[in-house]
C-alpha cells in the first residue's frame, strides 16, 4: 500500500492529487490511498476541496488510521483532537505530529524507512517512482511542487481536473467579458503571505509584468483577482482597462476557473495562481511569473514552472 498525505489549501492539494493519481498509474497492482486526517485538525482556506470542486471519477480511497499505523510511525489525529482549541490543533499539525513521529522512529528504526518526505521547497525525489511497493508499504508526506513529478505529461494532468461547480450569474457575465476581449488575469495573493517569506511579489514585479504584456498584446483587458481587494485597488487603481473581479470566499474555485479562461496570465507565487495558469488551455497564452516562490535568510527558491513561462526577478 502507498499512502499520500494531503495538506494545505486547494493549490497544494492539486499537486498532491497529481502524485496520488500518478502513483496509481505507476503501480497499477498496488493500493494507493489518501490520508486527509490533516483536515481534522485544520480547515485552512476551505478545507479539503478536491472532491468538492473537481470531478474525481471513482473518488479518493482514504486510508484508515489503523492501516497507516500498521506500517509507519506517523502520528494520525483521531476524533478527540478535532475538539481541541484551534491553537493547539495547529501546534499538533505543524509541530507535535512530526516530533511524535521522530520519537517513534527511534524506537522502531525500520518503520522510518517507509516514510518518504517531499517537504523541501521545490525539491525532486525520484525515489517515489522506484518504490519496492510489492514488499513494503510507504507513506508519502510532501508538497511535490516540482514539474518533474508530472511524470505522464500535461495532458494526463489536465485530465485530472474537470470543474464540478457551475457559475452564478455574476461569474457568467465576467466569463463572457473574458471571452470577448484580449483578457489578462492579474492575481495578487495576500492573506497569510503578508509579512512572510512568501511576500515577494512587489509593485515593481507587477509593473514589469504589465509593461511586458502591453508590449506583446494588442489592447489588453486586465481582470484583477485577489483575496484583498482593497489593497489591490490601491496597487492597480490607476491601471487602464482593468476590472476588479469580486471574489467568492466560499467558492474561491470560481477565481481559478475565471483566471484559467483568460487568454494570458500574470501570476503570483502561489500554488493557486500557478494552477489557474496551468489549466489555461489557450495555446498562444503568455504567462508571466515571479522567478522565485520563496525568499528567506537561507536563500531564494526558484518557482518550478513550465519552460514556456516568462519569469521576472522579484
mmCIF file of C-alpha atoms in Angstrom:
data_model
loop_
_atom_site.group_PDB
_atom_site.id
_atom_site.type_symbol
_atom_site.label_atom_id
_atom_site.label_comp_id
_atom_site.label_asym_id
_atom_site.label_seq_id
_atom_site.Cartn_x
_atom_site.Cartn_y
_atom_site.Cartn_z
ATOM 1 C CA UNK A 1 0.000 0.000 0.000
ATOM 2 C CA UNK A 2 1.085 3.585 -0.716
ATOM 3 C CA UNK A 3 -0.470 6.419 1.292
ATOM 4 C CA UNK A 4 -0.290 10.046 0.123
ATOM 5 C CA UNK A 5 -0.823 12.755 2.725
ATOM 6 C CA UNK A 6 -2.971 15.740 1.748
ATOM 7 C CA UNK A 7 -2.496 19.099 3.470
ATOM 8 C CA UNK A 8 -2.797 22.826 2.852
ATOM 9 C CA UNK A 9 -5.137 24.770 0.598
ATOM 10 C CA UNK A 10 -6.521 23.850 -2.808
ATOM 11 C CA UNK A 11 -3.326 24.631 -4.753
ATOM 12 C CA UNK A 12 -1.282 22.303 -2.537
ATOM 13 C CA UNK A 13 -3.964 19.622 -2.708
ATOM 14 C CA UNK A 14 -3.839 19.677 -6.511
ATOM 15 C CA UNK A 15 -0.122 18.865 -6.554
ATOM 16 C CA UNK A 16 -0.743 16.083 -4.047
ATOM 17 C CA UNK A 17 -3.637 14.755 -6.122
ATOM 18 C CA UNK A 18 -1.366 14.611 -9.177
ATOM 19 C CA UNK A 19 1.058 12.457 -7.172
ATOM 20 C CA UNK A 20 -1.821 10.296 -5.912
ATOM 21 C CA UNK A 21 -3.105 9.617 -9.434
ATOM 22 C CA UNK A 22 0.385 9.289 -10.933
ATOM 23 C CA UNK A 23 1.296 6.605 -8.398
ATOM 24 C CA UNK A 24 -1.937 4.745 -9.132
ATOM 25 C CA UNK A 25 -0.869 4.603 -12.760
ATOM 26 C CA UNK A 26 2.767 3.818 -11.924
ATOM 27 C CA UNK A 27 1.848 0.955 -9.575
ATOM 28 C CA UNK A 28 -1.397 -0.476 -11.008
ATOM 29 C CA UNK A 29 -1.371 -3.552 -8.751
ATOM 30 C CA UNK A 30 -0.711 -1.653 -5.503
ATOM 31 C CA UNK A 31 -3.451 0.120 -3.495
ATOM 32 C CA UNK A 32 -2.775 3.877 -3.387
ATOM 33 C CA UNK A 33 -4.725 5.672 -0.678
ATOM 34 C CA UNK A 34 -5.118 9.202 0.656
ATOM 35 C CA UNK A 35 -4.567 10.457 4.189
ATOM 36 C CA UNK A 36 -6.773 13.517 4.727
ATOM 37 C CA UNK A 37 -6.580 13.496 8.537
ATOM 38 C CA UNK A 38 -4.819 16.893 8.418
ATOM 39 C CA UNK A 39 -8.222 18.490 7.839
ATOM 40 C CA UNK A 40 -9.500 17.051 11.088
ATOM 41 C CA UNK A 41 -7.036 19.413 12.752
ATOM 42 C CA UNK A 42 -7.087 22.367 10.383
ATOM 43 C CA UNK A 43 -9.507 23.591 7.766
ATOM 44 C CA UNK A 44 -7.106 26.001 6.079
ATOM 45 C CA UNK A 45 -8.815 28.153 3.491
ATOM 46 C CA UNK A 46 -11.828 25.940 2.651
ATOM 47 C CA UNK A 47 -10.534 22.633 3.999
ATOM 48 C CA UNK A 48 -10.250 19.552 1.811
ATOM 49 C CA UNK A 49 -11.728 20.580 -1.539
ATOM 50 C CA UNK A 50 -10.513 18.310 -4.324
ATOM 51 C CA UNK A 51 -13.653 16.170 -4.433
ATOM 52 C CA UNK A 52 -15.907 19.201 -3.916
ATOM 53 C CA UNK A 53 -14.689 21.300 -6.835
ATOM 54 C CA UNK A 54 -13.394 18.707 -9.319
ATOM 55 C CA UNK A 55 -14.874 15.557 -10.802
ATOM 56 C CA UNK A 56 -12.707 12.814 -9.306
ATOM 57 C CA UNK A 57 -14.210 9.788 -11.048
ATOM 58 C CA UNK A 58 -14.318 6.891 -8.620
ATOM 59 C CA UNK A 59 -13.285 9.231 -5.811
ATOM 60 C CA UNK A 60 -10.461 9.037 -3.338
ATOM 61 C CA UNK A 61 -9.723 5.894 -1.424
ATOM 62 C CA UNK A 62 -8.873 7.082 2.065
ATOM 63 C CA UNK A 63 -6.582 5.141 4.404
ATOM 64 C CA UNK A 64 -7.777 4.439 7.924
ATOM 65 C CA UNK A 65 -5.662 5.362 10.941
ATOM 66 C CA UNK A 66 -5.073 1.671 11.737
ATOM 67 C CA UNK A 67 -3.874 0.979 8.205
ATOM 68 C CA UNK A 68 -1.290 3.737 8.336
ATOM 69 C CA UNK A 69 -0.034 2.903 11.822
ATOM 70 C CA UNK A 70 0.331 -0.751 10.887
ATOM 71 C CA UNK A 71 3.457 0.055 8.878
ATOM 72 C CA UNK A 72 4.691 3.549 9.764
ATOM 73 C CA UNK A 73 5.068 5.664 12.926
ATOM 74 C CA UNK A 74 3.164 8.656 11.575
ATOM 75 C CA UNK A 75 1.012 10.429 14.131
ATOM 76 C CA UNK A 76 -2.552 10.388 12.809
ATOM 77 C CA UNK A 77 -5.082 12.522 14.729
ATOM 78 C CA UNK A 78 -8.322 10.924 15.844
ATOM 79 C CA UNK A 79 -11.774 12.262 16.729
ATOM 80 C CA UNK A 80 -10.630 13.534 20.139
ATOM 81 C CA UNK A 81 -8.162 16.027 18.622
ATOM 82 C CA UNK A 82 -10.840 17.603 16.437
ATOM 83 C CA UNK A 83 -12.498 19.075 19.539
ATOM 84 C CA UNK A 84 -9.371 20.849 20.814
ATOM 85 C CA UNK A 85 -8.887 24.648 20.572
ATOM 86 C CA UNK A 86 -7.573 25.870 17.202
ATOM 87 C CA UNK A 87 -4.188 26.987 18.568
ATOM 88 C CA UNK A 88 -3.493 23.527 19.996
ATOM 89 C CA UNK A 89 -4.606 21.795 16.803
ATOM 90 C CA UNK A 90 -2.194 23.973 14.805
ATOM 91 C CA UNK A 91 0.673 23.026 17.131
ATOM 92 C CA UNK A 92 -0.177 19.365 16.679
ATOM 93 C CA UNK A 93 -0.356 19.680 12.878
ATOM 94 C CA UNK A 94 2.925 21.527 12.382
ATOM 95 C CA UNK A 95 4.961 20.560 15.429
ATOM 96 C CA UNK A 96 3.959 17.706 17.683
ATOM 97 C CA UNK A 97 2.922 15.477 14.784
ATOM 98 C CA UNK A 98 6.497 15.438 13.489
ATOM 99 C CA UNK A 99 8.154 15.227 16.914
ATOM 100 C CA UNK A 100 5.983 12.227 17.767
ATOM 101 C CA UNK A 101 6.909 10.529 14.500
ATOM 102 C CA UNK A 102 10.614 11.176 15.073
ATOM 103 C CA UNK A 103 10.457 9.739 18.599
ATOM 104 C CA UNK A 104 8.558 6.662 17.467
ATOM 105 C CA UNK A 105 11.041 6.170 14.622
ATOM 106 C CA UNK A 106 13.890 5.966 17.123
ATOM 107 C CA UNK A 107 12.056 3.161 18.893
ATOM 108 C CA UNK A 108 11.400 1.361 15.634
ATOM 109 C CA UNK A 109 14.132 2.302 13.169
ATOM 110 C CA UNK A 110 12.760 0.087 10.429
ATOM 111 C CA UNK A 111 9.478 1.948 10.209
ATOM 112 C CA UNK A 112 11.040 5.325 9.439
ATOM 113 C CA UNK A 113 12.394 3.917 6.151
ATOM 114 C CA UNK A 114 8.838 3.710 4.900
ATOM 115 C CA UNK A 115 8.152 7.451 5.248
ATOM 116 C CA UNK A 116 9.207 9.493 2.232
ATOM 117 C CA UNK A 117 9.275 13.254 2.689
ATOM 118 C CA UNK A 118 8.920 15.799 -0.074
ATOM 119 C CA UNK A 119 8.515 18.867 2.119
ATOM 120 C CA UNK A 120 11.639 20.648 0.853
ATOM 121 C CA UNK A 121 10.699 23.594 -1.343
ATOM 122 C CA UNK A 122 10.553 22.515 -4.998
ATOM 123 C CA UNK A 123 12.848 19.541 -4.358
ATOM 124 C CA UNK A 124 12.598 16.468 -6.576
ATOM 125 C CA UNK A 125 12.965 12.919 -5.278
ATOM 126 C CA UNK A 126 12.557 10.246 -7.942
ATOM 127 C CA UNK A 127 12.532 7.560 -5.237
ATOM 128 C CA UNK A 128 8.733 7.676 -5.246
ATOM 129 C CA UNK A 129 8.783 6.241 -8.761
ATOM 130 C CA UNK A 130 11.167 3.427 -7.754
ATOM 131 C CA UNK A 131 9.400 2.028 -4.703
ATOM 132 C CA UNK A 132 9.559 -1.642 -3.821
ATOM 133 C CA UNK A 133 5.833 -1.375 -3.162
ATOM 134 C CA UNK A 134 5.217 -5.058 -3.656
ATOM 135 C CA UNK A 135 7.107 -5.872 -0.452
ATOM 136 C CA UNK A 136 6.605 -2.782 1.725
ATOM 137 C CA UNK A 137 4.005 -0.090 2.312
ATOM 138 C CA UNK A 138 5.036 3.569 2.060
ATOM 139 C CA UNK A 139 3.752 6.881 3.449
ATOM 140 C CA UNK A 140 4.396 9.991 1.348
ATOM 141 C CA UNK A 141 4.356 13.350 3.140
ATOM 142 C CA UNK A 142 5.225 16.184 0.813
ATOM 143 C CA UNK A 143 4.422 19.200 -1.322
ATOM 144 C CA UNK A 144 5.565 17.665 -4.644
ATOM 145 C CA UNK A 145 5.726 21.116 -6.252
ATOM 146 C CA UNK A 146 8.216 20.321 -8.953
ATOM 147 C CA UNK A 147 7.312 19.920 -12.619
ATOM 148 C CA UNK A 148 9.352 16.702 -12.814
ATOM 149 C CA UNK A 149 6.649 14.981 -10.771
ATOM 150 C CA UNK A 150 4.308 15.416 -13.755
ATOM 151 C CA UNK A 151 5.624 12.072 -14.949
ATOM 152 C CA UNK A 152 2.947 11.397 -17.565
ATOM 153 C CA UNK A 153 2.867 14.887 -19.059
ATOM 154 C CA UNK A 154 0.492 17.823 -19.268
ATOM 155 C CA UNK A 155 -2.391 16.003 -20.949
ATOM 156 C CA UNK A 156 -2.522 13.491 -18.101
ATOM 157 C CA UNK A 157 -2.517 16.273 -15.504
ATOM 158 C CA UNK A 158 -5.232 18.224 -17.307
ATOM 159 C CA UNK A 159 -7.384 15.093 -17.476
ATOM 160 C CA UNK A 160 -7.486 15.038 -13.667
ATOM 161 C CA UNK A 161 -9.092 18.434 -13.221
ATOM 162 C CA UNK A 162 -12.576 18.947 -14.607
ATOM 163 C CA UNK A 163 -14.505 21.627 -12.768
ATOM 164 C CA UNK A 164 -17.584 20.461 -10.906
ATOM 165 C CA UNK A 165 -19.274 23.751 -9.976
ATOM 166 C CA UNK A 166 -21.472 25.910 -12.176
ATOM 167 C CA UNK A 167 -21.087 29.681 -12.440
ATOM 168 C CA UNK A 168 -23.534 32.079 -10.811
ATOM 169 C CA UNK A 169 -24.936 34.932 -12.893
ATOM 170 C CA UNK A 170 -22.046 37.209 -11.881
ATOM 171 C CA UNK A 171 -19.328 34.745 -12.943
ATOM 172 C CA UNK A 172 -21.134 34.109 -16.226
ATOM 173 C CA UNK A 173 -21.004 37.828 -17.008
ATOM 174 C CA UNK A 174 -17.280 38.003 -16.189
ATOM 175 C CA UNK A 175 -16.632 34.867 -18.238
ATOM 176 C CA UNK A 176 -18.299 36.438 -21.261
ATOM 177 C CA UNK A 177 -16.178 39.584 -20.958
ATOM 178 C CA UNK A 178 -13.060 37.422 -20.675
ATOM 179 C CA UNK A 179 -14.074 35.619 -23.864
ATOM 180 C CA UNK A 180 -14.806 38.839 -25.766
ATOM 181 C CA UNK A 181 -11.504 40.623 -25.031
ATOM 182 C CA UNK A 182 -7.740 40.141 -25.044
ATOM 183 C CA UNK A 183 -8.101 39.160 -21.433
ATOM 184 C CA UNK A 184 -5.186 39.095 -18.986
ATOM 185 C CA UNK A 185 -5.633 37.920 -15.415
ATOM 186 C CA UNK A 186 -3.602 39.505 -12.630
ATOM 187 C CA UNK A 187 -3.509 37.549 -9.401
ATOM 188 C CA UNK A 188 -2.493 39.233 -6.151
ATOM 189 C CA UNK A 189 -2.126 36.890 -3.180
ATOM 190 C CA UNK A 190 -2.234 38.452 0.267
ATOM 191 C CA UNK A 191 -3.766 36.763 3.342
ATOM 192 C CA UNK A 192 -1.213 34.559 5.103
ATOM 193 C CA UNK A 193 1.529 35.637 2.650
ATOM 194 C CA UNK A 194 1.761 39.138 4.143
ATOM 195 C CA UNK A 195 4.981 39.739 6.139
ATOM 196 C CA UNK A 196 6.146 36.169 5.466
ATOM 197 C CA UNK A 197 8.931 34.736 3.301
ATOM 198 C CA UNK A 198 6.277 34.367 0.596
ATOM 199 C CA UNK A 199 5.550 38.103 0.494
ATOM 200 C CA UNK A 200 7.780 38.796 -2.512
ATOM 201 C CA UNK A 201 5.543 39.952 -5.392
ATOM 202 C CA UNK A 202 6.069 43.702 -5.204
ATOM 203 C CA UNK A 203 4.536 46.542 -7.204
ATOM 204 C CA UNK A 204 7.734 46.550 -9.251
ATOM 205 C CA UNK A 205 7.096 42.934 -10.251
ATOM 206 C CA UNK A 206 3.530 43.646 -11.353
ATOM 207 C CA UNK A 207 4.543 46.847 -13.170
ATOM 208 C CA UNK A 208 7.187 44.911 -15.124
ATOM 209 C CA UNK A 209 4.720 42.152 -15.985
ATOM 210 C CA UNK A 210 2.022 44.612 -17.096
ATOM 211 C CA UNK A 211 4.537 46.516 -19.220
ATOM 212 C CA UNK A 212 5.611 43.285 -20.907
ATOM 213 C CA UNK A 213 2.008 42.326 -21.627
ATOM 214 C CA UNK A 214 1.300 45.745 -23.155
ATOM 215 C CA UNK A 215 4.279 45.309 -25.482
ATOM 216 C CA UNK A 216 3.020 41.919 -26.696
ATOM 217 C CA UNK A 217 -0.784 42.026 -26.536
ATOM 218 C CA UNK A 218 -2.967 44.406 -28.508
ATOM 219 C CA UNK A 219 -5.449 46.323 -26.345
ATOM 220 C CA UNK A 220 -5.235 44.055 -23.270
ATOM 221 C CA UNK A 221 -8.141 43.960 -20.809
ATOM 222 C CA UNK A 222 -6.939 43.240 -17.279
ATOM 223 C CA UNK A 223 -9.003 41.196 -14.841
ATOM 224 C CA UNK A 224 -7.740 41.554 -11.285
ATOM 225 C CA UNK A 225 -8.230 38.780 -8.736
ATOM 226 C CA UNK A 226 -7.221 38.980 -5.089
ATOM 227 C CA UNK A 227 -8.086 37.879 -1.566
ATOM 228 C CA UNK A 228 -7.518 41.513 -0.518
ATOM 229 C CA UNK A 229 -9.399 43.644 -2.999
ATOM 230 C CA UNK A 230 -8.938 46.854 -1.012
ATOM 231 C CA UNK A 231 -5.166 46.521 -1.307
ATOM 232 C CA UNK A 232 -5.495 45.508 -4.965
ATOM 233 C CA UNK A 233 -7.370 48.720 -5.707
ATOM 234 C CA UNK A 234 -4.549 50.694 -4.099
ATOM 235 C CA UNK A 235 -1.965 48.858 -6.197
ATOM 236 C CA UNK A 236 -3.775 48.852 -9.535
ATOM 237 C CA UNK A 237 -6.173 51.785 -9.136
ATOM 238 C CA UNK A 238 -4.548 53.738 -11.990
ATOM 239 C CA UNK A 239 -4.334 50.804 -14.392
ATOM 240 C CA UNK A 240 -6.338 51.421 -17.568
ATOM 241 C CA UNK A 241 -8.721 48.771 -18.891
ATOM 242 C CA UNK A 242 -8.847 46.989 -15.564
ATOM 243 C CA UNK A 243 -11.771 45.167 -13.982
ATOM 244 C CA UNK A 244 -11.650 44.165 -10.316
ATOM 245 C CA UNK A 245 -13.354 40.778 -10.035
ATOM 246 C CA UNK A 246 -15.434 40.283 -6.929
ATOM 247 C CA UNK A 247 -14.173 37.189 -5.141
ATOM 248 C CA UNK A 248 -16.289 34.436 -3.640
ATOM 249 C CA UNK A 249 -14.798 33.371 -0.296
ATOM 250 C CA UNK A 250 -16.974 30.278 -0.006
ATOM 251 C CA UNK A 251 -16.080 29.126 -3.524
ATOM 252 C CA UNK A 252 -12.635 30.533 -4.336
ATOM 253 C CA UNK A 253 -12.532 27.980 -7.148
ATOM 254 C CA UNK A 254 -14.525 30.477 -9.232
ATOM 255 C CA UNK A 255 -11.440 32.723 -9.269
ATOM 256 C CA UNK A 256 -9.329 29.847 -10.540
ATOM 257 C CA UNK A 257 -11.918 28.970 -13.169
ATOM 258 C CA UNK A 258 -12.147 32.544 -14.452
ATOM 259 C CA UNK A 259 -8.368 33.095 -14.434
ATOM 260 C CA UNK A 260 -7.865 29.890 -16.397
ATOM 261 C CA UNK A 261 -10.255 31.236 -19.060
ATOM 262 C CA UNK A 262 -8.202 34.402 -19.595
ATOM 263 C CA UNK A 263 -6.070 34.426 -22.715
ATOM 264 C CA UNK A 264 -2.970 35.400 -20.730
ATOM 265 C CA UNK A 265 -1.966 35.334 -17.068
ATOM 266 C CA UNK A 266 0.165 37.335 -14.664
ATOM 267 C CA UNK A 267 0.507 35.064 -11.666
ATOM 268 C CA UNK A 268 1.743 35.430 -8.107
ATOM 269 C CA UNK A 269 4.000 32.966 -6.294
ATOM 270 C CA UNK A 270 1.046 30.943 -5.009
ATOM 271 C CA UNK A 271 0.116 27.407 -5.984
ATOM 272 C CA UNK A 272 -3.487 28.533 -6.522
ATOM 273 C CA UNK A 273 -2.243 31.106 -9.027
ATOM 274 C CA UNK A 274 0.019 28.583 -10.755
ATOM 275 C CA UNK A 275 -2.832 26.121 -11.254
ATOM 276 C CA UNK A 276 -5.080 28.791 -12.756
ATOM 277 C CA UNK A 277 -2.428 29.427 -15.420
ATOM 278 C CA UNK A 278 -1.614 25.746 -15.926
ATOM 279 C CA UNK A 279 -5.283 24.898 -16.545
ATOM 280 C CA UNK A 280 -5.427 27.671 -19.151
ATOM 281 C CA UNK A 281 -5.633 25.743 -22.437
ATOM 282 C CA UNK A 282 -5.067 28.746 -24.748
ATOM 283 C CA UNK A 283 -2.217 27.518 -26.981
ATOM 284 C CA UNK A 284 -0.975 31.085 -27.520
ATOM 285 C CA UNK A 285 -1.075 32.123 -23.883
ATOM 286 C CA UNK A 286 1.594 34.310 -22.326
ATOM 287 C CA UNK A 287 2.207 33.565 -18.665
ATOM 288 C CA UNK A 288 4.362 35.882 -16.571
ATOM 289 C CA UNK A 289 5.549 34.625 -13.199
ATOM 290 C CA UNK A 290 7.946 35.597 -10.415
ATOM 291 C CA UNK A 291 11.321 33.905 -10.774
ATOM 292 C CA UNK A 292 11.234 32.775 -7.151
ATOM 293 C CA UNK A 293 8.488 31.327 -4.986
ATOM 294 C CA UNK A 294 10.168 31.910 -1.608
ATOM 295 C CA UNK A 295 12.914 34.177 -0.327
ATOM 296 C CA UNK A 296 14.319 33.903 3.173
ATOM 297 C CA UNK A 297 17.573 34.109 5.106
ATOM 298 C CA UNK A 298 18.582 30.654 3.882
ATOM 299 C CA UNK A 299 18.292 31.655 0.234
ATOM 300 C CA UNK A 300 15.954 32.022 -2.712
ATOM 301 C CA UNK A 301 13.952 29.125 -4.133
ATOM 302 C CA UNK A 302 13.124 29.044 -7.818
ATOM 303 C CA UNK A 303 9.500 28.664 -8.861
ATOM 304 C CA UNK A 304 9.226 25.314 -10.707
ATOM 305 C CA UNK A 305 7.375 26.242 -13.895
ATOM 306 C CA UNK A 306 6.817 25.090 -17.483
ATOM 307 C CA UNK A 307 9.619 26.149 -19.836
ATOM 308 C CA UNK A 308 7.393 28.492 -21.826
ATOM 309 C CA UNK A 309 6.567 30.669 -18.818
ATOM 310 C CA UNK A 310 8.364 34.029 -18.698
ATOM 311 C CA UNK A 311 9.898 34.748 -15.300
ATOM 312 C CA UNK A 312 10.577 38.143 -13.775
ATOM 313 C CA UNK A 313 13.019 38.922 -10.982
ATOM 314 C CA UNK A 314 11.470 39.786 -7.615
#
